[in-house]
Short mmCIF file of C-alpha atoms and ligand atoms in Angstrom, two decimals:
data_model
loop_
_atom_site.label_atom_id
_atom_site.label_comp_id
_atom_site.label_asym_id
_atom_site.label_seq_id
_atom_site.Cartn_x
_atom_site.Cartn_y
_atom_site.Cartn_z
CA MET A 1 41.44 -6.97 56.48
CA LEU A 2 43.38 -9.60 54.90
CA LEU A 3 47.29 -8.95 55.57
CA ARG A 4 49.14 -11.52 52.68
CA ASN A 5 52.18 -12.18 51.41
CA ALA A 6 53.76 -13.23 54.77
CA LYS A 7 55.38 -16.51 56.75
CA ILE A 8 52.91 -17.72 59.49
CA VAL A 9 53.36 -19.87 62.36
CA THR A 10 50.24 -20.95 63.18
CA ILE A 11 50.35 -23.08 66.61
CA GLU A 12 46.72 -24.38 65.34
CA VAL A 13 46.27 -27.43 67.62
CA GLN A 14 48.14 -26.74 70.90
CA ASP A 15 51.56 -28.44 70.25
CA SER A 16 51.59 -28.13 66.50
CA TYR A 17 53.89 -25.69 65.42
CA GLY A 18 52.89 -25.50 61.56
CA LEU A 19 54.64 -23.37 59.19
CA ILE A 20 52.84 -21.57 56.35
CA GLU A 21 56.07 -20.04 53.80
CA CYS A 22 53.39 -17.62 51.80
CA GLY A 23 50.25 -16.93 53.57
CA ALA A 24 47.36 -14.92 54.06
CA ILE A 25 45.51 -14.29 57.13
CA ALA A 26 42.02 -12.31 56.91
CA ILE A 27 40.19 -10.38 60.09
CA LYS A 28 36.43 -9.80 60.72
CA ASP A 29 34.82 -8.60 63.45
CA GLY A 30 38.24 -8.56 65.73
CA LEU A 31 38.50 -12.08 64.45
CA ILE A 32 40.56 -14.72 62.21
CA ASP A 33 38.28 -15.90 59.75
CA TRP A 34 40.68 -17.37 57.49
CA VAL A 35 44.07 -18.75 57.18
CA GLY A 36 45.98 -20.37 54.43
CA ALA A 37 48.26 -20.15 51.58
CA ASP A 38 48.94 -17.05 49.66
CA ASP A 39 47.76 -17.84 46.22
CA ALA A 40 44.94 -20.18 47.36
CA ILE A 41 43.07 -16.83 49.18
CA PRO A 42 39.34 -16.64 48.08
CA ALA A 43 38.68 -13.63 45.73
CA GLU A 44 35.83 -12.65 48.59
CA TYR A 45 39.35 -11.24 51.09
CA LEU A 46 40.20 -10.00 47.64
CA ASP A 47 37.89 -7.50 47.49
CA GLY A 48 38.35 -5.93 51.21
CA PRO A 49 41.29 -3.95 52.43
CA VAL A 50 44.63 -5.86 51.26
CA ARG A 51 47.90 -5.46 53.08
CA ASP A 52 51.11 -6.66 51.79
CA LEU A 53 53.45 -8.05 54.30
CA GLU A 54 56.21 -8.65 51.97
CA GLY A 55 57.23 -11.99 53.84
CA ARG A 56 57.47 -10.63 57.20
CA LEU A 57 56.75 -13.21 60.49
CA ILE A 58 53.14 -13.29 61.82
CA THR A 59 53.20 -15.31 65.15
CA PRO A 60 49.98 -15.53 67.37
CA ALA A 61 50.96 -12.12 69.62
CA LEU A 62 52.74 -12.81 72.75
CA ILE A 63 50.90 -13.62 76.10
CA ASP A 64 52.37 -12.67 79.64
CA CYS A 65 50.51 -15.15 81.95
CA HIS A 66 52.52 -15.33 85.42
CA THR A 67 53.04 -11.34 86.67
CA HIS A 68 53.16 -9.09 89.85
CA VAL A 69 53.29 -5.82 87.34
CA VAL A 70 50.89 -3.75 90.06
CA HIS A 71 53.20 -2.81 93.14
CA GLY A 72 54.39 -0.45 94.75
CA GLY A 73 57.92 1.37 95.21
CA ASP A 74 61.12 -0.57 93.76
CA ARG A 75 63.61 -2.86 95.30
CA ALA A 76 66.84 -1.35 93.97
CA VAL A 77 68.64 -1.01 97.36
CA GLU A 78 68.02 -5.42 98.25
CA PHE A 79 69.60 -5.33 94.50
CA GLU A 80 72.64 -4.02 96.01
CA MET A 81 72.52 -6.10 98.97
CA ARG A 82 72.09 -9.31 97.74
CA LEU A 83 75.32 -8.46 95.51
CA LYS A 84 76.82 -7.39 98.47
CA GLY A 85 76.13 -11.21 99.18
CA ALA A 86 73.11 -11.67 101.05
CA SER A 87 70.53 -14.30 100.20
CA TYR A 88 67.15 -14.30 98.97
CA GLU A 89 65.87 -15.65 102.07
CA GLU A 90 68.14 -13.72 104.34
CA VAL A 91 66.81 -10.18 103.03
CA ALA A 92 63.09 -11.93 103.22
CA ARG A 93 64.46 -13.03 106.70
CA ALA A 94 65.87 -9.32 107.61
CA GLY A 95 62.34 -7.87 106.89
CA GLY A 96 63.22 -6.84 103.27
CA GLY A 97 61.93 -8.22 100.40
CA ILE A 98 58.68 -8.62 99.63
CA VAL A 99 57.87 -7.33 103.06
CA SER A 100 59.12 -4.13 102.19
CA THR A 101 57.14 -4.30 98.64
CA VAL A 102 54.25 -4.66 100.99
CA LYS A 103 54.79 -1.60 102.70
CA ALA A 104 54.78 0.47 100.00
CA THR A 105 51.85 -1.38 98.05
CA ARG A 106 49.99 -0.41 101.29
CA GLU A 107 51.10 3.68 100.73
CA ALA A 108 50.32 3.71 97.07
CA SER A 109 46.62 4.85 95.87
CA ILE A 110 44.73 2.40 93.39
CA GLU A 111 45.94 5.84 90.90
CA ASP A 112 49.09 5.20 92.19
CA LEU A 113 49.44 1.82 91.50
CA LEU A 114 48.06 2.29 88.08
CA THR A 115 50.00 4.40 87.48
CA SER A 116 53.55 3.03 88.39
CA ALA A 117 52.53 -0.10 86.67
CA LEU A 118 51.74 1.19 83.05
CA PRO A 119 55.12 2.08 81.58
CA ARG A 120 55.67 -1.73 82.88
CA VAL A 121 52.43 -2.86 80.87
CA ASP A 122 53.83 -0.69 77.75
CA ALA A 123 57.60 -2.15 78.08
CA LEU A 124 55.26 -5.89 77.60
CA LEU A 125 52.80 -4.07 74.75
CA ALA A 126 55.63 -3.13 73.16
CA GLU A 127 56.44 -6.53 72.33
CA SER A 128 53.73 -7.54 71.06
CA VAL A 129 51.82 -9.05 74.31
CA SER A 130 48.31 -9.09 73.72
CA VAL A 131 47.09 -10.53 77.58
CA ILE A 132 48.71 -10.05 80.72
CA GLU A 133 48.19 -12.09 84.16
CA VAL A 134 48.33 -9.89 87.38
CA LYS A 135 48.55 -10.88 90.81
CA SER A 136 47.50 -9.44 93.98
CA GLY A 137 49.81 -10.15 96.83
CA TYR A 138 51.79 -7.54 97.86
CA GLY A 139 48.39 -5.42 99.92
CA LEU A 140 48.45 -8.47 102.10
CA ASP A 141 45.46 -7.04 103.97
CA ARG A 142 41.99 -6.46 102.92
CA GLU A 143 42.12 -2.93 101.39
CA THR A 144 45.35 -2.95 99.86
CA GLU A 145 44.80 -6.58 98.09
CA LEU A 146 41.69 -5.34 96.78
CA ASN A 147 42.99 -2.55 95.50
CA MET A 148 46.09 -4.26 93.72
CA LEU A 149 43.29 -6.27 92.16
CA ARG A 150 41.05 -2.96 90.55
CA ALA A 151 44.50 -1.38 89.72
CA ALA A 152 45.13 -4.85 87.43
CA ARG A 153 42.04 -3.92 86.12
CA MET A 154 42.11 -0.38 85.62
CA ILE A 155 45.30 -1.64 83.20
CA ALA A 156 42.46 -2.39 80.42
CA ASP A 157 40.95 0.57 80.79
CA HIS A 158 43.79 2.51 79.82
CA ARG A 159 45.45 0.21 77.17
CA ASN A 160 44.30 -2.20 73.81
CA VAL A 161 45.41 -5.45 76.01
CA ARG A 162 42.96 -8.14 78.13
CA ILE A 163 44.17 -8.39 81.55
CA LYS A 164 43.83 -12.17 83.51
CA THR A 165 43.43 -11.00 88.01
CA THR A 166 44.89 -14.20 89.93
CA PHE A 167 44.47 -13.47 94.19
CA LEU A 168 47.44 -14.10 95.82
CA GLY A 169 46.37 -12.97 99.34
CA ALA A 170 48.87 -16.76 100.25
CA HIS A 171 52.09 -14.84 98.70
CA ALA A 172 53.57 -13.34 102.30
CA VAL A 173 53.00 -13.46 105.99
CA PRO A 174 52.38 -9.69 106.60
CA VAL A 175 54.31 -8.67 109.66
CA GLU A 176 51.56 -7.95 111.55
CA TYR A 177 50.98 -11.98 111.56
CA LYS A 178 54.80 -13.22 112.14
CA ASP A 179 54.21 -15.17 114.06
CA ASN A 180 50.57 -16.64 113.37
CA PRO A 181 50.18 -17.18 109.62
CA ASP A 182 47.29 -19.70 110.14
CA GLY A 183 45.98 -16.59 112.05
CA TYR A 184 46.71 -14.18 108.30
CA ILE A 185 44.98 -17.81 106.13
CA ASP A 186 41.99 -17.59 108.11
CA GLU A 187 41.40 -14.11 109.31
CA VAL A 188 42.39 -12.09 106.48
CA CYS A 189 43.58 -13.92 103.27
CA ILE A 190 40.32 -16.25 103.07
CA PRO A 191 37.94 -13.30 104.01
CA THR A 192 39.62 -10.63 101.45
CA LEU A 193 39.56 -13.62 98.61
CA LYS A 194 35.80 -14.20 99.66
CA ALA A 195 35.57 -10.48 99.14
CA ALA A 196 37.35 -10.21 95.83
CA HIS A 197 35.22 -12.82 94.26
CA ALA A 198 32.07 -10.72 94.94
CA GLU A 199 33.36 -7.88 93.70
CA GLY A 200 33.73 -10.08 90.10
CA LEU A 201 37.88 -9.45 90.85
CA VAL A 202 39.23 -12.97 90.63
CA ASP A 203 39.68 -14.92 87.83
CA ALA A 204 42.02 -16.87 89.66
CA VAL A 205 43.57 -18.03 92.79
CA ASP A 206 47.70 -18.40 93.44
CA GLY A 207 49.92 -18.54 95.99
CA PHE A 208 53.56 -19.45 97.28
CA CYS A 209 53.86 -22.73 99.13
CA GLU A 210 57.72 -22.17 100.27
CA GLY A 211 59.79 -22.50 103.34
CA ILE A 212 59.30 -18.59 103.70
CA ALA A 213 55.94 -18.35 102.86
CA PHE A 214 52.86 -20.94 103.44
CA ASN A 215 53.41 -25.03 103.99
CA THR A 216 50.86 -27.22 102.12
CA ASP A 217 48.21 -27.00 104.65
CA GLN A 218 47.76 -23.48 104.61
CA ILE A 219 47.46 -23.83 100.96
CA LYS A 220 45.04 -26.22 100.33
CA ARG A 221 42.32 -23.73 103.11
CA VAL A 222 42.79 -21.71 100.77
CA PHE A 223 42.45 -23.80 97.62
CA ASP A 224 39.39 -25.48 99.21
CA VAL A 225 37.61 -21.87 99.28
CA ALA A 226 38.56 -21.04 96.03
CA ARG A 227 36.90 -24.88 94.74
CA GLU A 228 33.37 -23.82 96.64
CA LEU A 229 33.81 -20.70 94.51
CA GLY A 230 34.61 -22.00 91.82
CA ILE A 231 37.64 -20.20 90.76
CA PRO A 232 40.55 -22.28 89.45
CA VAL A 233 43.90 -22.21 91.29
CA LYS A 234 47.23 -22.34 90.25
CA LEU A 235 50.92 -22.25 92.46
CA HIS A 236 54.02 -20.90 92.83
CA ALA A 237 55.73 -24.24 94.09
CA GLU A 238 59.27 -25.70 94.65
CA GLN A 239 60.90 -22.19 93.85
CA LEU A 240 63.37 -22.57 96.78
CA SER A 241 62.77 -26.00 97.76
CA ASN A 242 60.74 -28.90 97.43
CA ILE A 243 57.80 -28.88 100.21
CA GLY A 244 54.85 -30.96 98.29
CA GLY A 245 52.81 -27.78 96.42
CA THR A 246 53.18 -29.32 92.75
CA LYS A 247 51.52 -32.59 94.07
CA LEU A 248 48.96 -30.53 96.06
CA ALA A 249 48.25 -28.04 93.34
CA ALA A 250 47.72 -31.11 90.70
CA GLU A 251 45.35 -32.27 93.43
CA TYR A 252 43.12 -29.41 92.69
CA GLY A 253 43.72 -29.59 89.52
CA ALA A 254 45.24 -26.58 88.72
CA MET A 255 45.67 -24.69 85.76
CA SER A 256 49.50 -24.21 85.75
CA VAL A 257 52.05 -24.36 88.19
CA ASP A 258 54.67 -22.28 88.46
CA HIS A 259 58.77 -22.15 88.81
CA ILE A 260 58.86 -25.48 90.07
CA GLU A 261 63.05 -25.22 89.79
CA TYR A 262 62.91 -28.15 92.70
CA ALA A 263 60.42 -30.07 91.57
CA THR A 264 61.21 -34.02 90.52
CA GLU A 265 59.59 -35.84 87.68
CA GLU A 266 56.48 -37.68 90.07
CA ASP A 267 55.65 -33.96 90.34
CA ALA A 268 55.79 -33.73 87.14
CA MET A 269 53.81 -37.09 85.83
CA ALA A 270 51.39 -35.36 88.69
CA MET A 271 50.97 -32.23 86.43
CA ALA A 272 50.60 -34.02 83.07
CA LYS A 273 47.74 -37.14 85.09
CA ALA A 274 45.85 -33.06 86.08
CA GLY A 275 46.29 -31.36 82.63
CA SER A 276 48.47 -28.61 84.53
CA VAL A 277 50.61 -26.36 82.59
CA ALA A 278 54.33 -26.22 83.78
CA VAL A 279 54.81 -22.00 84.10
CA LEU A 280 58.77 -21.96 83.85
CA LEU A 281 59.88 -18.29 85.31
CA PRO A 282 63.94 -17.53 84.15
CA GLY A 283 63.89 -14.05 84.78
CA ALA A 284 63.56 -15.51 88.62
CA PHE A 285 66.00 -18.03 88.19
CA TYR A 286 68.10 -16.09 86.63
CA THR A 287 67.81 -12.94 89.42
CA LEU A 288 68.77 -15.63 92.05
CA HIS A 289 71.58 -17.05 90.67
CA GLU A 290 69.94 -19.87 91.00
CA THR A 291 71.10 -23.36 89.09
CA GLN A 292 68.73 -25.69 90.19
CA LEU A 293 66.91 -26.26 86.35
CA PRO A 294 63.55 -27.10 86.81
CA PRO A 295 62.61 -30.86 85.29
CA ILE A 296 62.72 -29.79 81.68
CA ASP A 297 63.18 -33.44 80.15
CA ALA A 298 60.28 -34.53 82.92
CA PHE A 299 58.19 -32.66 81.07
CA ARG A 300 58.80 -33.20 77.86
CA LYS A 301 58.37 -37.18 78.13
CA HIS A 302 55.51 -36.68 80.53
CA GLY A 303 53.43 -34.00 78.08
CA VAL A 304 53.21 -31.71 80.03
CA PRO A 305 52.79 -28.07 77.84
CA MET A 306 55.73 -25.67 79.30
CA ALA A 307 54.79 -21.85 79.48
CA ILE A 308 57.33 -18.95 79.82
CA ALA A 309 56.88 -15.49 81.62
CA THR A 310 58.40 -12.66 83.12
CA ASP A 311 57.57 -13.33 86.31
CA CYS A 312 57.48 -9.20 86.38
CA ASN A 313 58.25 -7.78 90.09
CA PRO A 314 59.98 -5.83 92.20
CA GLY A 315 61.96 -8.07 94.01
CA SER A 316 62.76 -11.65 92.23
CA SER A 317 62.87 -10.87 88.43
CA PRO A 318 62.41 -6.68 88.06
CA LEU A 319 61.83 -8.60 83.96
CA ALA A 320 59.73 -6.30 81.79
CA SER A 321 60.54 -8.00 77.97
CA ILE A 322 58.92 -11.35 77.33
CA LEU A 323 61.36 -11.24 74.73
CA LEU A 324 64.14 -12.19 76.54
CA THR A 325 62.66 -14.09 78.68
CA MET A 326 62.32 -16.28 75.79
CA ASN A 327 66.18 -15.94 75.48
CA MET A 328 66.95 -16.65 78.67
CA SER A 329 64.06 -20.32 78.77
CA CYS A 330 66.41 -21.28 75.64
CA THR A 331 69.87 -20.22 77.17
CA LEU A 332 68.96 -21.17 80.51
CA PHE A 333 66.93 -23.31 80.28
CA ARG A 334 67.57 -25.33 77.38
CA LEU A 335 64.39 -24.58 75.58
CA THR A 336 64.53 -24.53 71.44
CA PRO A 337 63.23 -21.06 69.93
CA GLU A 338 59.95 -23.19 69.14
CA GLU A 339 59.48 -24.51 72.78
CA ALA A 340 59.74 -20.58 73.77
CA LEU A 341 57.46 -19.33 71.27
CA VAL A 342 54.83 -21.99 72.05
CA GLY A 343 55.58 -21.33 75.17
CA ALA A 344 55.04 -17.77 75.44
CA THR A 345 51.85 -17.90 73.32
CA ALA A 346 49.59 -21.00 72.70
CA HIS A 347 50.45 -22.87 76.68
CA ALA A 348 50.44 -19.22 78.68
CA ALA A 349 46.64 -19.35 76.99
CA ARG A 350 45.94 -22.50 78.14
CA ALA A 351 47.81 -21.40 81.63
CA LEU A 352 45.49 -18.79 81.82
CA GLY A 353 42.05 -21.01 81.35
CA LEU A 354 41.73 -18.70 77.70
CA SER A 355 41.16 -21.05 74.47
CA ASP A 356 40.99 -18.06 72.54
CA THR A 357 44.08 -17.11 71.59
CA GLY A 358 47.36 -18.01 71.44
CA ARG A 359 47.28 -19.56 68.12
CA ILE A 360 46.31 -18.37 64.42
CA LYS A 361 43.05 -20.56 63.82
CA VAL A 362 39.99 -19.61 61.69
CA GLY A 363 37.50 -18.78 65.03
CA LEU A 364 39.87 -17.42 67.36
CA ARG A 365 40.56 -13.51 68.18
CA ALA A 366 43.11 -11.84 65.74
CA ASP A 367 45.84 -11.63 68.43
CA LEU A 368 48.60 -11.63 65.74
CA ALA A 369 52.37 -10.30 65.75
CA ILE A 370 54.39 -8.81 62.67
CA TRP A 371 57.71 -8.99 63.23
CA ASN A 372 59.98 -7.83 61.14
CA ALA A 373 62.11 -11.40 61.05
CA LYS A 374 62.35 -14.22 58.58
CA HIS A 375 62.40 -17.13 60.53
CA PRO A 376 61.13 -17.67 63.90
CA ALA A 377 63.90 -18.54 65.88
CA GLU A 378 64.49 -14.88 65.61
CA LEU A 379 62.47 -14.38 68.28
CA ALA A 380 64.24 -15.70 70.86
CA TYR A 381 68.21 -15.54 69.32
CA ARG A 382 69.28 -11.75 70.05
CA ILE A 383 69.19 -10.13 73.40
CA GLY A 384 67.88 -6.73 73.68
CA PHE A 385 66.50 -5.72 70.25
CA ASN A 386 63.00 -5.84 69.72
CA PRO A 387 62.13 -6.86 65.81
CA LEU A 388 57.77 -6.23 66.29
CA PHE A 389 56.66 -4.21 63.24
CA GLU A 390 52.95 -4.22 64.51
CA ARG A 391 50.90 -5.50 66.95
CA ILE A 392 47.22 -6.49 66.67
CA VAL A 393 45.04 -7.26 69.34
CA GLY A 394 40.90 -8.01 68.94
CA GLY A 395 41.61 -7.41 65.26
CA GLU A 396 42.55 -3.29 66.10
CA SER A 397 46.12 -2.74 65.22
CA THR A 398 49.05 -0.90 66.59
CA ALA A 399 52.36 -0.63 64.64
CA ALA A 400 55.39 -0.72 66.83
N1 DI6 B 501 58.27 -15.97 94.13
C1 DI6 B 501 58.53 -15.13 93.60
O1 DI6 B 501 59.85 -15.68 93.09
C2 DI6 B 501 58.57 -13.66 93.68
N2 DI6 B 501 57.02 -13.82 94.72
C3 DI6 B 501 56.98 -15.13 94.68
O2 DI6 B 501 55.96 -15.86 94.89
C4 DI6 B 501 58.99 -12.33 94.74
C5 DI6 B 501 58.03 -11.58 95.21
C6 DI6 B 501 58.87 -10.09 95.25
O3 DI6 B 501 60.43 -11.00 95.75
O4 DI6 B 501 58.58 -9.52 95.85
FE1 FE B 502 55.38 -14.96 90.77
#
């Protein structure tokens, strides 16, 4: 199939935001076979099916590289509580927060988990999303953690989307281990990680390194097991305070360090050295009324790639729109619209260790978004507006 007469944002190299004013893309066997100017299309492609896109914009399909879309229940009541003045920490300490989602998730069957996640997945797909990372972390017991990962993998049986699963056993201390977080790590989290890995369910290992969750020593024990098993790591770090999670993650060569509002320039330098992607989550920043901005200038200065993601979760970021995430990253974090687009494509792919998608380049997967737009900045600019014309994932097309 040949797509022609389109404006193409290629992002051929990780950081270079190439623009072909009037270009064409040839797709063969689900891969990008050729990209170039519309007046230089090799004859062989003109013989097959040709589609005139009438000047529409083509970008890599968007990628959501940090979500918790699989979970039981919701936290609308907590939303109300916070509006009446309770802080996120207070809600968490009062047995609300993550722990209340754990209860609802434990009560759900795999089918319930899948069924309740699909509408959130569909909202992302409607904005072209081709890859979704899904974390466990609301089970905090062996069976429920495994069920979350199994439900996450099942999403790909029901929709044309790639799912990457991340084990987040070290997300919160469950009530039964309230006074014994070390016991939870050693007796539940680590054995469950081993079981999930044995079942082939783990693409990456994550943790929540925070005063209300786990300290660096506890995360380190989990990361040591990940390393033994050959699984890459990432970390929720420096979201509410700085307790050294970023430096620890960098020591383990983390694929990404996520949130990082309270990270320092030194942390940014450690990430640059480790090659870790900074995953910015403006939905959580917005929802929690956070005012501490992530050190964006330090990331720029030291060449740390910045990805953005929804963090779609029932508590701190009930956000199921990657387009709104792009807008928020510009308005709240002052990213440029170009950085937002690269952050939701090439750098998001890199945060997941994927090198075959997120850019438009010969040999990569044909994961493309065709937009009713003239300029790439339009994607981040409007609020609550979806200009998607068509989504192509693995060469397979779905009209918006
Ligand atoms: N940081 C977050 O923002 C989410 N998890 C995490 O580690 C919050 C998850 C929740 O509140 O349910
Ligand atoms: Fe998260």
